[in-house]
Coordinates of C-alpha atoms in Angstrom, one line a residue:
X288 CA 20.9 30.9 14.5
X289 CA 18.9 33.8 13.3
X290 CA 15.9 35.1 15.0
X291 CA 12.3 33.8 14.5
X292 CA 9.1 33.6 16.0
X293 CA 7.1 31.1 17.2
X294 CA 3.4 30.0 16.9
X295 CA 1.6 26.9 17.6
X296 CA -1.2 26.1 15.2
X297 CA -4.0 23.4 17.0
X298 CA -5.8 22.1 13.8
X299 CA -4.6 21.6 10.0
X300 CA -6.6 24.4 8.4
X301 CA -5.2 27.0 11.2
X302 CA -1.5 26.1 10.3
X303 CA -2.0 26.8 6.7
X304 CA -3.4 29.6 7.6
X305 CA -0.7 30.5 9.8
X306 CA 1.8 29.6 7.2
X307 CA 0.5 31.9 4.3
X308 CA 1.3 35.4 6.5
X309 CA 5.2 34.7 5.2
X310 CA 6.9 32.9 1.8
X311 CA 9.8 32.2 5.1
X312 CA 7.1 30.5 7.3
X313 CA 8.0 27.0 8.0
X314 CA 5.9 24.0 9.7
X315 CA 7.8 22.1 12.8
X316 CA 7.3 18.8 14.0
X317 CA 9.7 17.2 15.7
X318 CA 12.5 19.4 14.0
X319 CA 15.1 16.8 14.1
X320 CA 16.4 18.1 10.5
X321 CA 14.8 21.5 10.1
X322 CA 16.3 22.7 13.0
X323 CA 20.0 21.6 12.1
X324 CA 19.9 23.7 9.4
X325 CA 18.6 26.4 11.2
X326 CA 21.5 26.2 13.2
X327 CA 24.0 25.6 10.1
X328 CA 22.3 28.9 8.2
X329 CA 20.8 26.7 5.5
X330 CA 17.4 27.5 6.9
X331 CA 16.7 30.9 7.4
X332 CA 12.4 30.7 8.3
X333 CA 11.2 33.8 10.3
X334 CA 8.3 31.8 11.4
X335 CA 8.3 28.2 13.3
X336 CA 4.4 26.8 13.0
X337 CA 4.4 23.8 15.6
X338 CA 1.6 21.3 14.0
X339 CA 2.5 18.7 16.8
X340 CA -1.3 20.0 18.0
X341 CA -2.6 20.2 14.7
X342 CA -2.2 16.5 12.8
X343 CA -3.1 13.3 14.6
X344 CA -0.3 11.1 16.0
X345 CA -2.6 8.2 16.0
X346 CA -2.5 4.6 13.7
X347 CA -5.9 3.1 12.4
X348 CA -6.8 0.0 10.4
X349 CA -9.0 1.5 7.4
X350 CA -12.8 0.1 6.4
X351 CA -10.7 -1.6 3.2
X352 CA -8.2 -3.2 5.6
X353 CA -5.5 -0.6 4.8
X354 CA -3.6 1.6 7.6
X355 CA -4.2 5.1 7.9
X356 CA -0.8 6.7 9.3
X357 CA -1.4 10.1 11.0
X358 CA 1.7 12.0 10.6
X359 CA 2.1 13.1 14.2
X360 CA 3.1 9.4 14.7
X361 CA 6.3 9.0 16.1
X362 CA 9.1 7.3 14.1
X363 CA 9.0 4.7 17.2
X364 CA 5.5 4.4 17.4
X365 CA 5.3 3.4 13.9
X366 CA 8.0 0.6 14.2
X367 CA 6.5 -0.6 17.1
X368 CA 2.6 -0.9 15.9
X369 CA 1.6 -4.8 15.6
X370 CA -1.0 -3.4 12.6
X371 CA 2.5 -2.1 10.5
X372 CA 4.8 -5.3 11.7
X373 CA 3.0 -8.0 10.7
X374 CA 1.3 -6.6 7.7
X375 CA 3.8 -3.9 6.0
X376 CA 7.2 -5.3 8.5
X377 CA 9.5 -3.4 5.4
X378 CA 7.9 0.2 6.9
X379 CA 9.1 -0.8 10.7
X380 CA 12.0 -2.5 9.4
X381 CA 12.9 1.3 7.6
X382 CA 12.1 3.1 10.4
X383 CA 14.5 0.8 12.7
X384 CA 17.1 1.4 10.2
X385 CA 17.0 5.5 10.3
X386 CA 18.9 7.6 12.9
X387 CA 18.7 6.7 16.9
X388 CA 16.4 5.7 19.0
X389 CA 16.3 9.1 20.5
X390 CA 15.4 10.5 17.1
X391 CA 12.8 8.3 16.0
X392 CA 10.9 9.0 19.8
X393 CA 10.8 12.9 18.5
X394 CA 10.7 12.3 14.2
X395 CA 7.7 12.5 12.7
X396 CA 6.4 10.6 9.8
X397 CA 5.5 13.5 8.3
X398 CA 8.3 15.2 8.9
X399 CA 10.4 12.0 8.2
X400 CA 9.2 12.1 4.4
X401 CA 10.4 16.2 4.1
X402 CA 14.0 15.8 5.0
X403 CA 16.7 18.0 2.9
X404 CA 19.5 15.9 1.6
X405 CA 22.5 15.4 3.6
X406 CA 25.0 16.6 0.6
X407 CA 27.9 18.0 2.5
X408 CA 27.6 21.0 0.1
X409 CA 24.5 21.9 0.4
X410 CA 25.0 21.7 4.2
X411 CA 28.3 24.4 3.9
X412 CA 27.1 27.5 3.0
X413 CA 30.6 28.9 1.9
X414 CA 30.0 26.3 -1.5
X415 CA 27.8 26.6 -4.6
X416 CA 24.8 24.5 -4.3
X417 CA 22.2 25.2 -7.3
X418 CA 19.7 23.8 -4.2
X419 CA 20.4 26.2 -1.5
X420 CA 21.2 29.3 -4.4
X421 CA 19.6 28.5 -7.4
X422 CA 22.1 29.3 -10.3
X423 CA 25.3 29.0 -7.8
X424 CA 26.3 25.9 -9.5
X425 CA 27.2 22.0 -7.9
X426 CA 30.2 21.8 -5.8
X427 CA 29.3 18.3 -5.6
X428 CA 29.6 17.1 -9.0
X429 CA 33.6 18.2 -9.4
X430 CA 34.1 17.6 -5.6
X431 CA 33.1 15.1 -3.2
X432 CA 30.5 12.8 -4.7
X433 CA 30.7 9.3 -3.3
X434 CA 27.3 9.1 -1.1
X435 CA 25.3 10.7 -4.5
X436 CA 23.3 10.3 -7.0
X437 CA 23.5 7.6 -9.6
X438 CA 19.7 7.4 -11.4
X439 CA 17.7 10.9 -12.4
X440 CA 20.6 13.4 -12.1
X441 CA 21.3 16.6 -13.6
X442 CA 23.6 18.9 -14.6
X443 CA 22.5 20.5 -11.6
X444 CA 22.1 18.3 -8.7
X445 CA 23.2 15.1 -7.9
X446 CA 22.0 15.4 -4.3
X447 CA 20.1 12.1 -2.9
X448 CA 16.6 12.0 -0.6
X449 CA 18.2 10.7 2.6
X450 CA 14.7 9.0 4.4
X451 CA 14.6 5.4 4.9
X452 CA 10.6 5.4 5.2
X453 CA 10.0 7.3 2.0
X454 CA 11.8 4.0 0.4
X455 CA 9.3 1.7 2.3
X456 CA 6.3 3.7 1.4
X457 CA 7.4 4.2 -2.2
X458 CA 7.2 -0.1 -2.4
X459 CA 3.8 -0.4 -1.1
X460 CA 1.8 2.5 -2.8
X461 CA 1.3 4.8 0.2
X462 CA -0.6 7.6 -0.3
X463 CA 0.2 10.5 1.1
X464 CA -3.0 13.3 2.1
X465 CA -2.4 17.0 2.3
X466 CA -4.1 20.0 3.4
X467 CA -3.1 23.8 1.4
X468 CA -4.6 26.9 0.4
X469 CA -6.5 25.1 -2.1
X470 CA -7.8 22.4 -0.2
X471 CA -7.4 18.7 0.7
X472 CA -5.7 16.0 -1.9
X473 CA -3.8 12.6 -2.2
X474 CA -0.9 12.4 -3.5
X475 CA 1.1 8.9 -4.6
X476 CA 4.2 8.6 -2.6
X477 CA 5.9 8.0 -5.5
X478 CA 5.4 11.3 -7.2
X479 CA 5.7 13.4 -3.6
X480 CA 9.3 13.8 -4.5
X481 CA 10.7 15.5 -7.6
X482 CA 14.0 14.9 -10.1
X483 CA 16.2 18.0 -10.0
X484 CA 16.3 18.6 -13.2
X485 CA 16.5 22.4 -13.4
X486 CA 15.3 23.5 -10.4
X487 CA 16.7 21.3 -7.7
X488 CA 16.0 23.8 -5.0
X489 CA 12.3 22.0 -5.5
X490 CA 12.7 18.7 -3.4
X491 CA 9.0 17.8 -3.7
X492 CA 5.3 18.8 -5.3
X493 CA 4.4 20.5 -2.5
X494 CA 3.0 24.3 -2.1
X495 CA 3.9 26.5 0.3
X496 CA 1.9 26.1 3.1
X497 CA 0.8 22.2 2.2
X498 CA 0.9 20.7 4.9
X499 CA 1.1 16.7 5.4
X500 CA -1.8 15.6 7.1
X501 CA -1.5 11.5 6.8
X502 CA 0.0 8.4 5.0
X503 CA -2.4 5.9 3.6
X504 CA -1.1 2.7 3.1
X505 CA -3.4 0.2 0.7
X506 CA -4.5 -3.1 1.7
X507 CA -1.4 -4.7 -0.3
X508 CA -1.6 -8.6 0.6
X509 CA 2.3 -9.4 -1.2
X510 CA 3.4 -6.7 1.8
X511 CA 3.3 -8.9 4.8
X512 CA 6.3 -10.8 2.5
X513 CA 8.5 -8.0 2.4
X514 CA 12.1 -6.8 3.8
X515 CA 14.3 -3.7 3.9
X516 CA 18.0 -3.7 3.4
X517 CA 20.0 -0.7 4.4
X518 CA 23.8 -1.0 2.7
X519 CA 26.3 1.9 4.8
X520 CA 29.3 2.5 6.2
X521 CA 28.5 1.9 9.7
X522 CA 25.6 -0.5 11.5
X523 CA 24.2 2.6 13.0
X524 CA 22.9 6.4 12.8
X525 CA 24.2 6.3 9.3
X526 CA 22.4 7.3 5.9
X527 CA 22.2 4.6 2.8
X528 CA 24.8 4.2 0.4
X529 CA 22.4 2.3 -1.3
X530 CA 18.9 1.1 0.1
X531 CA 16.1 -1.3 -0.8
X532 CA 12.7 -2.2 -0.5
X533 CA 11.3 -5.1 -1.8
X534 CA 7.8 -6.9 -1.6
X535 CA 7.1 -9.6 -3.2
X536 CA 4.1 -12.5 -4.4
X537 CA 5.6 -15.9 -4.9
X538 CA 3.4 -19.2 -5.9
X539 CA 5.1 -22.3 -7.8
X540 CA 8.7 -20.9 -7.9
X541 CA 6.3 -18.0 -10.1
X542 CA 6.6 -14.3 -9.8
X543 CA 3.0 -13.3 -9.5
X544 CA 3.4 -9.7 -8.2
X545 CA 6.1 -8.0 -6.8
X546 CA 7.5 -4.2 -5.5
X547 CA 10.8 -2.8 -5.6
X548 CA 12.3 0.4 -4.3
X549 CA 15.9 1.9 -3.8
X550 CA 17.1 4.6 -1.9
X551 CA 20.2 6.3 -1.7
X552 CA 20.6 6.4 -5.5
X553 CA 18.5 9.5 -6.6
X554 CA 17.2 12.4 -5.4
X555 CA 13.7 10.7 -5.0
X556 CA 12.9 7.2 -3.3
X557 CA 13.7 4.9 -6.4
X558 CA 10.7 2.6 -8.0
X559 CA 12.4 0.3 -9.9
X560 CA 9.3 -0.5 -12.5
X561 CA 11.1 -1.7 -15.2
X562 CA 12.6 -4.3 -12.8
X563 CA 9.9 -5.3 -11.5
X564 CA 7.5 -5.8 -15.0
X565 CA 11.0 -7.9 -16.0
X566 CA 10.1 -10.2 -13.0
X567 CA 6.4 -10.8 -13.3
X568 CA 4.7 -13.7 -14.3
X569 CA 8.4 -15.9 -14.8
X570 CA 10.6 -17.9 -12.3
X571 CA 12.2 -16.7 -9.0
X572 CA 15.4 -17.2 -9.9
X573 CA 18.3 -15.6 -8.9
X574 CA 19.7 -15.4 -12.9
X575 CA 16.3 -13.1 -13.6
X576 CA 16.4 -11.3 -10.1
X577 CA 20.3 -10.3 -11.8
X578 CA 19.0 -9.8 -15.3
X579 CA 16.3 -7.4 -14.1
X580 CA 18.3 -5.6 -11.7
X581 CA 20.9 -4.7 -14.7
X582 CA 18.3 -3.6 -16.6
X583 CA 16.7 -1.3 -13.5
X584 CA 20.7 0.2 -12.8
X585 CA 20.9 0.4 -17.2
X586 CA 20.9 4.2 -17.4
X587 CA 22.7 4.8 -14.2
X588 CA 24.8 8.0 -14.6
X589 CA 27.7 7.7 -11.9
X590 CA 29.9 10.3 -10.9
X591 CA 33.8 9.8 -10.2
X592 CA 33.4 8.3 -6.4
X593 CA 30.5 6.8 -6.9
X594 CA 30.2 4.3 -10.2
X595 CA 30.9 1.2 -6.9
X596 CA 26.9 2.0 -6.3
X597 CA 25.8 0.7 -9.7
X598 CA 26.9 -3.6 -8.7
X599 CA 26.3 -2.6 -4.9
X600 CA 22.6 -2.0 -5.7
X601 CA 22.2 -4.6 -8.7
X602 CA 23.8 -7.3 -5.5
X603 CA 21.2 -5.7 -2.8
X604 CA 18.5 -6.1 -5.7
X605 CA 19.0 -9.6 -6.0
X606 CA 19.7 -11.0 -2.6
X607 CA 17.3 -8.9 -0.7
X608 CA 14.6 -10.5 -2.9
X609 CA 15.8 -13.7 -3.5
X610 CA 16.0 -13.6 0.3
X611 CA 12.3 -13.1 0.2
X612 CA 12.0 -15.7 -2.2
X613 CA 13.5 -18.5 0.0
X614 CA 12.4 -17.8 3.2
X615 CA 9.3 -16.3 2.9
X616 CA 9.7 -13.2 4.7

């Protein structure tokens, strides 16, 4: 691990501050990814901000009956809130599903959302990885590609965005607020994280020295029906193959509203809106849950280890739904 020094900021417009003295700077919360890469010379900062002091770790029920997540919380702390659990149970359901319980007591949720892809190649720094060297090229695309992208690739990158929450908060329009240089703003969970495209080395809309302050969650009634399914290859401590988030309205056998996200299949948390304007206003059945689903996975671009992820997700589409469907939660 290289050297670096170490500052701890106590309020959100200090660690900006602190953060613009060096384009290396870095904020740390609970470091449980930042600081493995540190250690595998993928990160190199040569300043550590600690903003455990500076953003709230505390949960509140908003005027509007939404939930205002300070991103301090705790991974654990989140799953564990009664005000999450009964009225959002796909975010604790995430959470539960993401690393060990050790983990989640340190993670952060804002930290949680900021985690670097686990591509094996961009984690070896003896390989070309257009994300760790812009212009070096993809090892992964010719090599090892089985956990990767399907949906929004490039030529570039075919990395994936590894956090289970992101998924969650993707399906029930969080919102996530910042603090920069130029300010205060909300940004839409669902356009936090960026598409490679040409410049993959960008995971997300951020500037430097934005930091996360909270995540607002809306007062979305269809949540409290809702479920996460993780699909990998072991029951624990494991990241998605494929991942999904669904949330759903049901009256009369009739789709009146529902949300649908997928993770493990792009290099962002996954909406699937064309999926889910296929299943509103017609019947809950598992034929259109199928139908819609196909059309979702439609311009899936797999790689030569990973075309298994296209049915594995159309199946987790339909029967993590439909499970919604006939029990009701």
């Amino acid at each position: 691990m290289r050297p670096f020094r170490y500052e701890r900021a106590t309020d959100p417009d200090g660690a900006v501050a602190l953060l613009s003295r060096s384009p290396q700077a870095a904020f740390l919360g609970g470091g449980t990814n930042l600081v493995d890469l540190m250690k595998l010379d993928v990160a190199r900062p040569d300043l550590l901000i600690d903003i455990r002091g500076a953003v709230s770790g505390v949960i509140e029920e908003l005027p509007d009956g939404g939930v205002h997540i300070g991103a301090g919380v705790s991974n654990s702390d989140l799953a564990a809130e009664p005000l999450i659990r009964e009225r959002y149970p796909v975010v604790a359901q995430a959470v539960l599903n993401g690393a060990s319980t050790q983990l989640r007591n340190v993670a952060t949720v804002g930290g949680n959302l900021l985690q670097r892809t686990r591509c094996l190649y961009f984690q070896d720094i003896t390989t070309a990885c257009n994300k760790r060297q812009p212009g070096s090229g993809c090892s992964a695309i010719d090599g090892h590609n089985r956990d990767l992208a399907i949906l929004g690739t490039s030529p570039d990158c075919i990395a994936t965005q590894p956090s289970d929450l992101a998924v969650a908060l993707a399906a029930v329009d969080a919102t996530v607020q910042t603090v920069g240089p130029d300010g205060s703003r909300g940004i839409p969970l669902t356009e936090l994280h960026r598409l490679p495209g040409s410049e993959p080395q960008h995971d997300n809309v951020l500037a430097h020295g934005e930091l996360i302050t909270a995540v607002d969650l809306p007062p979305l009634a269809l949540a409290a029906r809702s479920r996460y399914r993780k699909i990998r290859d072991r029951a624990s401590y494991a990241f998605a193959l494929v991942s999904v988030a669904a949330a759903i309205d049901v009256a009369d056998g009739q789709v009146r509203d529902v949300r649908i996200a997928l993770g493990g299949v792009a290099h962002k948390p996954w909406r699937a809106r064309r999926a889910e304007d296929l299943l509103r206003g017609g019947p809950a059945t598992e034929d259109r849950l199928r139908r819609a689903a196909e059309a979702e996975l439609a311009e899936a671009q797999p790689q030569s280890d990973n075309a298994f992820k296209i049915p594995l997700a159309r199946n987790a589409i339909v029967r993590t739904v439909l499970d919604l469907v006939e029990t009701g939660r």
